[in-house]
Amino acid sequence: MKKIMCTVLLCALLAPSMAFALEEAAAVFQQGTLPSLKELYAPYFDFGSAVKLSGVRSGGLMDLFLSQFNIVTHENELKPEAVLDVASSRRLAQDDQTAVAINIDKAKPLLDLARQHGIKVHGHVLVWHSQTPEVFFREGYTPSGGFVARDIMLARLDNYIRLVFEQTGRDYPGIIVSWDVVNEAIGDAAGEMRQSLWTQVIGDDFVLEAFRIARKYAPKDVMLYYNDYSTPYEPKLTGILRLLEKLKAEGNIDGCGFQCHYQMGTPSINQIKNAMDKVIALGFPLRISEMDILVNDNSENSLRRQAIRYGEIFDVFRKYKDHIVAVHTWGIRDDLSWKAQHYPLLFDKNNQPKPAFFAITDLPI
Ligand code: GLA
């Protein structure tokens, strides 16, 4: 792995025939000897990906998925909009406004697959301003109901998190090793709390409350994370650090997730390192939770530049290995990504490794 940056830089400088390098690497892949990210990175950290299981199945990605990753995140199926059972909650609310019903059926196929193949699961996500039904915050779980009082919402939050831990713990003990308890609570512009229905109905302390509740119900060895994007940028970084300090004081958090949805030009390597240093200085391990790097097109030149950028950033990750628990890409294949038009991932639409894959393994790009 130490050779990687030299290889990348040498290739960039000497600009060897890209077509030849691709052909050569594809041939390696054909022979079934494509390096496995999870094996190659075992001395460093877990290597994972977000997965939409239907896409993995219909895209013929199963073998690739199983060979490359040892931890997986549901792309959507453990988010509140997939888990909260609104119809049943509405029925329960006729007697008790604090009652909550959940249903984890949508998450089960990937949990089953993970159990079958000994793959770990990172749970994403318990509390978020997005992909959460608005009726969760309303009287009777109906669109026409007013917003519930703070104490009702806190009781709903307690019930929701309790049920998620109870049901996943009962049906899949030991499979979910960590959770994003709260996602994206800090706003971009001022580094203050993001205004959302959570702050409106509970208040700014909803994050502290969510972690208190999660700690109360999570199995002892399950790690609890705060997760956010744009972590390298100020003033957001300062806002995140302020929040992490408060969470640390209460002892209910175990780590911080950097989403790492990055551009080609930004953030700089120094900005990434600075943010990582500051979070590590607070005593937190890091999870690179949703990495992808956007490019404008899939020309050879763009994909080679993307590979160099992946290589440079992974060089940092490897240097920080003692502080990084896992690196996850947000998806496996470009055309199935949420940013498909920006070719952000390690594999192309034909399930072939891209130069970015070669750059973070030991192949020439
Ligand atoms: C955020 C969320 C993820 C996902 C991505 C984009 O980063 O944390 O759950 O929605 O956006 O798809």
Tab-separated table of C-alpha atoms and ligand atoms in Angstrom:
chain	number	residue	atom	x	y	z
A	1	MET	CA	0.000	0.000	0.000
A	2	LYS	CA	2.929	2.337	0.615
A	3	LYS	CA	3.621	2.218	-3.095
A	4	ILE	CA	0.226	3.631	-3.890
A	5	MET	CA	0.949	7.345	-3.879
A	6	CYS	CA	4.178	6.858	-5.779
A	7	THR	CA	2.301	4.837	-8.376
A	8	VAL	CA	-0.413	7.431	-8.668
A	9	LEU	CA	1.946	10.374	-8.948
A	10	LEU	CA	4.265	8.587	-11.338
A	11	CYS	CA	1.352	7.699	-13.576
A	12	ALA	CA	0.120	11.265	-13.462
A	13	LEU	CA	3.540	12.626	-14.360
A	14	LEU	CA	4.468	10.154	-17.030
A	15	ALA	CA	0.917	9.906	-18.365
A	16	PRO	CA	1.257	6.313	-19.603
A	17	SER	CA	-1.257	4.942	-22.016
A	18	MET	CA	-4.449	5.075	-20.004
A	19	ALA	CA	-6.069	2.593	-22.338
A	20	PHE	CA	-3.289	0.121	-21.676
A	21	ALA	CA	-3.572	0.539	-17.909
A	22	LEU	CA	-7.321	0.056	-18.030
A	23	GLU	CA	-7.006	-2.960	-20.274
A	24	GLU	CA	-4.415	-4.479	-18.005
A	25	ALA	CA	-6.467	-3.859	-14.866
A	26	ALA	CA	-9.658	-5.120	-16.503
A	27	ALA	CA	-7.811	-8.282	-17.459
A	28	VAL	CA	-6.822	-8.747	-13.837
A	29	PHE	CA	-10.484	-8.344	-12.924
A	30	GLN	CA	-11.578	-10.877	-15.548
A	31	GLN	CA	-9.223	-13.406	-14.042
A	32	GLY	CA	-10.980	-13.004	-10.754
A	33	THR	CA	-7.933	-11.543	-9.072
A	34	LEU	CA	-9.287	-8.063	-8.499
A	35	PRO	CA	-7.946	-6.915	-5.154
A	36	SER	CA	-10.497	-6.953	-2.383
A	37	LEU	CA	-10.853	-3.620	-0.615
A	38	LYS	CA	-11.875	-5.275	2.629
A	39	GLU	CA	-8.828	-7.554	2.570
A	40	LEU	CA	-6.363	-4.933	1.430
A	41	TYR	CA	-7.573	-2.446	4.017
A	42	ALA	CA	-7.947	-4.927	6.881
A	43	PRO	CA	-4.781	-3.578	8.578
A	44	TYR	CA	-6.190	-0.060	8.357
A	45	PHE	CA	-9.973	0.029	8.838
A	46	ASP	CA	-13.220	-1.614	7.789
A	47	PHE	CA	-14.220	-0.951	4.183
A	48	GLY	CA	-17.912	-0.489	3.547
A	49	SER	CA	-20.558	0.817	1.239
A	50	ALA	CA	-24.106	2.069	1.271
A	51	VAL	CA	-26.336	-0.378	-0.529
A	52	LYS	CA	-29.741	-0.465	-2.108
A	53	LEU	CA	-30.233	-4.215	-2.242
A	54	SER	CA	-32.600	-4.117	-5.231
A	55	GLY	CA	-29.868	-2.354	-7.244
A	56	VAL	CA	-27.244	-4.880	-6.153
A	57	ARG	CA	-29.479	-7.747	-7.256
A	58	SER	CA	-30.720	-6.303	-10.545
A	59	GLY	CA	-27.282	-4.923	-11.401
A	60	GLY	CA	-25.490	-8.245	-11.013
A	61	LEU	CA	-23.420	-6.664	-8.269
A	62	MET	CA	-23.772	-9.341	-5.619
A	63	ASP	CA	-20.388	-11.060	-6.136
A	64	LEU	CA	-18.615	-7.740	-6.304
A	65	PHE	CA	-20.376	-6.506	-3.170
A	66	LEU	CA	-19.591	-9.659	-1.211
A	67	SER	CA	-15.951	-9.692	-2.275
A	68	GLN	CA	-15.210	-6.018	-1.595
A	69	PHE	CA	-16.949	-4.867	1.572
A	70	ASN	CA	-17.094	-6.058	5.188
A	71	ILE	CA	-19.558	-3.447	6.445
A	72	VAL	CA	-22.719	-2.157	4.855
A	73	THR	CA	-25.178	0.699	5.360
A	74	HIS	CA	-28.782	0.671	4.176
A	75	GLU	CA	-29.124	3.482	1.654
A	76	ASN	CA	-32.676	4.241	2.833
A	77	GLU	CA	-34.309	1.362	4.657
A	78	LEU	CA	-33.313	2.273	8.216
A	79	LYS	CA	-34.275	5.934	7.875
A	80	PRO	CA	-37.335	7.106	9.831
A	81	GLU	CA	-39.476	7.378	6.676
A	82	ALA	CA	-38.895	3.664	6.058
A	83	VAL	CA	-39.173	2.530	9.686
A	84	LEU	CA	-41.932	4.623	11.285
A	85	ASP	CA	-45.252	2.817	10.821
A	86	VAL	CA	-47.505	5.839	10.423
A	87	ALA	CA	-50.818	3.947	10.077
A	88	SER	CA	-50.245	1.877	13.216
A	89	SER	CA	-48.874	4.881	15.138
A	90	ARG	CA	-52.028	6.791	14.197
A	91	ARG	CA	-54.188	3.997	15.626
A	92	LEU	CA	-52.172	3.866	18.859
A	93	ALA	CA	-52.302	7.656	19.209
A	94	GLN	CA	-56.076	7.510	19.671
A	95	ASP	CA	-55.332	6.277	23.210
A	96	ASP	CA	-51.823	7.594	23.769
A	97	GLN	CA	-50.177	10.476	21.910
A	98	THR	CA	-46.727	9.265	22.971
A	99	ALA	CA	-47.141	5.818	21.412
A	100	VAL	CA	-45.065	4.839	18.370
A	101	ALA	CA	-45.214	1.850	16.037
A	102	ILE	CA	-42.341	0.839	13.791
A	103	ASN	CA	-41.805	-1.741	11.098
A	104	ILE	CA	-38.313	-2.833	10.047
A	105	ASP	CA	-39.438	-5.168	7.254
A	106	LYS	CA	-37.883	-3.035	4.509
A	107	ALA	CA	-34.497	-3.240	6.246
A	108	LYS	CA	-34.629	-7.003	6.757
A	109	PRO	CA	-33.408	-8.330	3.379
A	110	LEU	CA	-30.054	-6.549	3.739
A	111	LEU	CA	-29.826	-7.478	7.426
A	112	ASP	CA	-30.454	-11.123	6.442
A	113	LEU	CA	-27.782	-10.959	3.758
A	114	ALA	CA	-25.320	-9.358	6.177
A	115	ARG	CA	-25.960	-12.069	8.758
A	116	GLN	CA	-25.601	-14.818	6.172
A	117	HIS	CA	-22.228	-13.539	4.972
A	118	GLY	CA	-20.753	-12.244	8.214
A	119	ILE	CA	-20.915	-8.617	7.075
A	120	LYS	CA	-21.311	-5.912	9.719
A	121	VAL	CA	-24.041	-3.268	9.470
A	122	HIS	CA	-23.731	0.421	10.308
A	123	GLY	CA	-27.228	1.697	11.185
A	124	HIS	CA	-28.260	4.881	9.396
A	125	VAL	CA	-30.096	6.828	10.867
A	126	LEU	CA	-32.202	7.361	14.003
A	127	VAL	CA	-32.759	11.151	13.991
A	128	TRP	CA	-32.585	13.412	10.940
A	129	HIS	CA	-34.453	16.469	9.665
A	130	SER	CA	-34.878	14.831	6.258
A	131	GLN	CA	-36.608	11.619	5.161
A	132	THR	CA	-38.698	11.736	8.339
A	133	PRO	CA	-42.500	11.892	8.064
A	134	GLU	CA	-43.798	15.289	9.141
A	135	VAL	CA	-46.740	13.604	10.885
A	136	PHE	CA	-44.236	12.175	13.380
A	137	PHE	CA	-44.335	15.656	14.953
A	138	ARG	CA	-48.123	16.138	14.794
A	139	GLU	CA	-51.092	15.336	17.031
A	140	GLY	CA	-52.631	12.014	16.075
A	141	TYR	CA	-49.954	11.499	13.386
A	142	THR	CA	-52.263	13.333	10.988
A	143	PRO	CA	-51.305	16.119	8.559
A	144	SER	CA	-54.078	18.310	10.007
A	145	GLY	CA	-52.969	17.826	13.632
A	146	GLY	CA	-51.050	20.603	15.366
A	147	PHE	CA	-47.470	20.066	16.438
A	148	VAL	CA	-47.258	18.054	19.671
A	149	ALA	CA	-45.792	19.509	22.862
A	150	ARG	CA	-42.086	19.011	23.667
A	151	ASP	CA	-42.700	16.340	26.314
A	152	ILE	CA	-44.901	14.314	23.937
A	153	MET	CA	-42.242	14.481	21.218
A	154	LEU	CA	-39.515	13.466	23.653
A	155	ALA	CA	-41.635	10.484	24.677
A	156	ARG	CA	-42.187	9.586	21.011
A	157	LEU	CA	-38.444	9.856	20.385
A	158	ASP	CA	-37.787	7.609	23.377
A	159	ASN	CA	-40.306	5.055	22.143
A	160	TYR	CA	-39.011	5.178	18.580
A	161	ILE	CA	-35.371	4.630	19.509
A	162	ARG	CA	-36.280	1.968	22.077
A	163	LEU	CA	-38.319	0.034	19.522
A	164	VAL	CA	-35.591	0.228	16.862
A	165	PHE	CA	-33.005	-1.175	19.297
A	166	GLU	CA	-35.440	-3.770	20.648
A	167	GLN	CA	-36.522	-5.092	17.256
A	168	THR	CA	-33.132	-5.048	15.549
A	169	GLY	CA	-31.551	-6.487	18.706
A	170	ARG	CA	-34.134	-9.245	18.970
A	171	ASP	CA	-34.081	-10.281	15.298
A	172	TYR	CA	-30.451	-9.462	14.428
A	173	PRO	CA	-28.390	-9.591	17.602
A	174	GLY	CA	-24.816	-8.419	17.054
A	175	ILE	CA	-25.330	-7.530	13.370
A	176	ILE	CA	-25.658	-3.747	13.692
A	177	VAL	CA	-22.364	-2.660	15.224
A	178	SER	CA	-22.895	1.095	15.173
A	179	TRP	CA	-25.538	3.753	14.540
A	180	ASP	CA	-25.745	7.293	13.292
A	181	VAL	CA	-27.868	8.612	16.148
A	182	VAL	CA	-28.201	12.114	14.704
A	183	ASN	CA	-27.446	13.268	11.164
A	184	GLU	CA	-26.725	16.824	10.004
A	185	ALA	CA	-27.835	18.871	13.032
A	186	ILE	CA	-25.489	21.794	12.280
A	187	GLY	CA	-26.368	24.324	9.582
A	188	ASP	CA	-23.956	25.297	6.808
A	189	ALA	CA	-23.906	29.077	6.920
A	190	ALA	CA	-23.317	30.021	10.545
A	191	GLY	CA	-22.317	26.808	12.259
A	192	GLU	CA	-25.386	27.102	14.469
A	193	MET	CA	-28.037	24.453	15.016
A	194	ARG	CA	-29.937	23.753	11.802
A	195	GLN	CA	-33.556	24.870	12.197
A	196	SER	CA	-35.877	21.920	11.660
A	197	LEU	CA	-38.991	20.333	13.095
A	198	TRP	CA	-36.713	18.779	15.721
A	199	THR	CA	-35.554	22.178	16.986
A	200	GLN	CA	-39.050	23.624	16.588
A	201	VAL	CA	-40.880	20.914	18.544
A	202	ILE	CA	-38.218	19.814	21.063
A	203	GLY	CA	-35.607	22.589	21.011
A	204	ASP	CA	-31.862	22.739	20.318
A	205	ASP	CA	-31.232	20.049	22.925
A	206	PHE	CA	-32.913	17.384	20.784
A	207	VAL	CA	-29.436	16.092	19.861
A	208	LEU	CA	-28.399	15.641	23.500
A	209	GLU	CA	-31.751	13.992	24.226
A	210	ALA	CA	-31.430	11.622	21.264
A	211	PHE	CA	-28.002	10.474	22.434
A	212	ARG	CA	-29.220	10.054	26.039
A	213	ILE	CA	-32.045	7.865	24.800
A	214	ALA	CA	-29.858	5.925	22.373
A	215	ARG	CA	-27.331	5.191	25.121
A	216	LYS	CA	-30.141	3.980	27.373
A	217	TYR	CA	-31.291	1.342	24.875
A	218	ALA	CA	-28.232	0.501	22.727
A	219	PRO	CA	-26.408	-2.761	23.415
A	220	LYS	CA	-23.134	-2.048	25.263
A	221	ASP	CA	-20.777	-2.645	22.350
A	222	VAL	CA	-22.767	-0.671	19.753
A	223	MET	CA	-20.982	2.580	18.850
A	224	LEU	CA	-23.075	5.755	18.666
A	225	TYR	CA	-22.128	8.402	16.089
A	226	TYR	CA	-22.896	11.975	15.178
A	227	ASN	CA	-22.733	12.244	11.362
A	228	ASP	CA	-22.485	15.316	9.111
A	229	TYR	CA	-21.317	16.639	5.737
A	230	SER	CA	-19.013	19.600	4.946
A	231	THR	CA	-17.091	18.866	8.138
A	232	PRO	CA	-13.845	20.444	6.782
A	233	TYR	CA	-15.419	23.872	6.223
A	234	GLU	CA	-15.764	26.790	8.623
A	235	PRO	CA	-17.916	27.929	10.288
A	236	LYS	CA	-19.599	24.538	10.184
A	237	LEU	CA	-16.573	22.755	11.664
A	238	THR	CA	-16.600	25.001	14.724
A	239	GLY	CA	-20.335	24.381	15.146
A	240	ILE	CA	-19.816	20.626	14.952
A	241	LEU	CA	-16.940	20.753	17.449
A	242	ARG	CA	-19.087	22.773	19.856
A	243	LEU	CA	-21.828	20.155	19.625
A	244	LEU	CA	-19.359	17.281	20.005
A	245	GLU	CA	-17.961	18.879	23.178
A	246	LYS	CA	-21.430	19.005	24.716
A	247	LEU	CA	-22.097	15.421	23.703
A	248	LYS	CA	-18.742	14.301	25.044
A	249	ALA	CA	-19.462	15.901	28.422
A	250	GLU	CA	-22.509	13.650	28.747
A	251	GLY	CA	-20.630	10.539	27.646
A	252	ASN	CA	-23.314	9.242	25.304
A	253	ILE	CA	-21.398	9.463	22.021
A	254	ASP	CA	-18.643	7.199	20.694
A	255	GLY	CA	-17.588	8.703	17.384
A	256	CYS	CA	-18.025	11.231	14.614
A	257	GLY	CA	-18.931	10.503	11.003
A	258	PHE	CA	-17.510	12.570	8.136
A	259	GLN	CA	-19.800	12.009	5.162
A	260	CYS	CA	-17.145	13.115	2.605
A	261	HIS	CA	-19.335	13.919	-0.394
A	262	TYR	CA	-16.454	15.767	-2.050
A	263	GLN	CA	-15.749	17.785	-5.179
A	264	MET	CA	-12.548	17.617	-7.249
A	265	GLY	CA	-11.255	20.970	-6.024
A	266	THR	CA	-12.644	21.140	-2.522
A	267	PRO	CA	-12.089	20.549	0.290
A	268	SER	CA	-8.297	20.719	0.272
A	269	ILE	CA	-6.212	17.988	1.853
A	270	ASN	CA	-5.224	20.461	4.561
A	271	GLN	CA	-8.855	21.262	5.324
A	272	ILE	CA	-9.623	17.550	5.620
A	273	LYS	CA	-6.647	16.945	7.909
A	274	ASN	CA	-7.412	20.003	10.022
A	275	ALA	CA	-10.994	18.831	10.623
A	276	MET	CA	-9.878	15.296	11.399
A	277	ASP	CA	-7.190	16.555	13.809
A	278	LYS	CA	-9.695	18.693	15.688
A	279	VAL	CA	-12.251	15.927	16.087
A	280	ILE	CA	-9.548	13.447	17.073
A	281	ALA	CA	-8.222	15.957	19.633
A	282	LEU	CA	-11.614	15.786	21.327
A	283	GLY	CA	-11.021	12.069	21.720
A	284	PHE	CA	-13.361	10.803	19.039
A	285	PRO	CA	-12.739	8.027	16.544
A	286	LEU	CA	-13.831	8.844	12.999
A	287	ARG	CA	-15.990	7.091	10.448
A	288	ILE	CA	-15.753	8.135	6.812
A	289	SER	CA	-19.402	7.407	6.298
A	290	GLU	CA	-20.576	8.364	2.788
A	291	MET	CA	-17.625	9.042	0.541
A	292	ASP	CA	-17.934	9.943	-3.119
A	293	ILE	CA	-16.039	12.386	-5.363
A	294	LEU	CA	-17.923	14.209	-8.095
A	295	VAL	CA	-16.510	14.785	-11.577
A	296	ASN	CA	-18.127	16.538	-14.532
A	297	ASP	CA	-17.863	13.728	-17.070
A	298	ASN	CA	-16.405	10.278	-17.523
A	299	SER	CA	-13.675	11.153	-20.008
A	300	GLU	CA	-10.328	9.409	-19.477
A	301	ASN	CA	-8.839	12.646	-18.269
A	302	SER	CA	-11.580	13.277	-15.686
A	303	LEU	CA	-11.472	9.733	-14.396
A	304	ARG	CA	-7.699	9.864	-14.058
A	305	ARG	CA	-7.882	13.145	-12.141
A	306	GLN	CA	-10.597	11.669	-9.960
A	307	ALA	CA	-8.356	8.671	-9.312
A	308	ILE	CA	-5.503	10.912	-8.220
A	309	ARG	CA	-7.832	12.756	-5.845
A	310	TYR	CA	-9.154	9.491	-4.370
A	311	GLY	CA	-5.556	8.339	-3.996
A	312	GLU	CA	-4.465	11.505	-2.195
A	313	ILE	CA	-7.388	11.402	0.212
A	314	PHE	CA	-6.924	7.707	0.943
A	315	ASP	CA	-3.273	8.407	1.628
A	316	VAL	CA	-4.512	10.658	4.449
A	317	PHE	CA	-6.993	8.039	5.648
A	318	ARG	CA	-4.266	5.413	5.848
A	319	LYS	CA	-2.044	7.774	7.823
A	320	TYR	CA	-4.939	8.316	10.248
A	321	LYS	CA	-5.714	4.608	10.498
A	322	ASP	CA	-5.421	4.540	14.272
A	323	HIS	CA	-8.331	6.974	14.457
A	324	ILE	CA	-10.542	5.717	11.621
A	325	VAL	CA	-12.937	2.862	12.321
A	326	ALA	CA	-14.281	2.472	8.794
A	327	VAL	CA	-14.419	4.061	5.366
A	328	HIS	CA	-17.671	3.658	3.442
A	329	THR	CA	-18.412	4.800	-0.088
A	330	TRP	CA	-21.967	5.992	-0.692
A	331	GLY	CA	-22.817	3.309	-3.214
A	332	ILE	CA	-20.838	0.913	-5.369
A	333	ARG	CA	-21.541	1.786	-8.985
A	334	ASP	CA	-21.713	5.217	-10.667
A	335	ASP	CA	-25.037	4.839	-12.435
A	336	LEU	CA	-26.794	3.715	-9.225
A	337	SER	CA	-25.417	6.646	-7.210
A	338	TRP	CA	-27.527	9.592	-6.019
A	339	LYS	CA	-25.060	11.680	-8.096
A	340	ALA	CA	-25.035	9.365	-11.129
A	341	GLN	CA	-24.393	12.238	-13.544
A	342	HIS	CA	-21.128	12.954	-11.703
A	343	TYR	CA	-19.574	9.466	-11.852
A	344	PRO	CA	-18.548	9.615	-8.180
A	345	LEU	CA	-17.755	6.006	-7.213
A	346	LEU	CA	-15.185	3.232	-7.634
A	347	PHE	CA	-17.020	1.042	-10.200
A	348	ASP	CA	-18.670	1.913	-13.502
A	349	LYS	CA	-22.044	0.923	-14.895
A	350	ASN	CA	-20.591	-2.322	-16.249
A	351	ASN	CA	-19.384	-3.313	-12.769
A	352	GLN	CA	-15.814	-2.631	-13.878
A	353	PRO	CA	-13.306	-1.028	-11.523
A	354	LYS	CA	-12.509	2.576	-12.401
A	355	PRO	CA	-9.107	4.274	-12.200
A	356	ALA	CA	-10.209	5.497	-8.752
A	357	PHE	CA	-10.337	1.858	-7.634
A	358	PHE	CA	-6.831	1.263	-8.973
A	359	ALA	CA	-5.594	4.391	-7.216
A	360	ILE	CA	-6.654	3.136	-3.783
A	361	THR	CA	-5.419	-0.399	-4.419
A	362	ASP	CA	-2.078	-1.363	-5.813
A	363	LEU	CA	-2.842	-1.177	-9.532
A	364	PRO	CA	-1.626	1.401	-12.024
A	365	ILE	CA	-4.319	3.943	-12.897
B	1	GLA	C1	-26.934	12.431	3.124
B	1	GLA	C2	-27.550	11.362	4.011
B	1	GLA	C3	-27.611	10.042	3.329
B	1	GLA	C4	-28.021	10.154	1.885
B	1	GLA	C5	-27.090	11.104	1.191
B	1	GLA	C6	-27.392	11.272	-0.277
B	1	GLA	O1	-25.617	12.486	3.123
B	1	GLA	O2	-26.893	11.207	5.228
B	1	GLA	O3	-28.548	9.253	3.992
B	1	GLA	O4	-29.339	10.574	1.798
B	1	GLA	O5	-27.266	12.360	1.791
B	1	GLA	O6	-28.120	10.300	-0.851
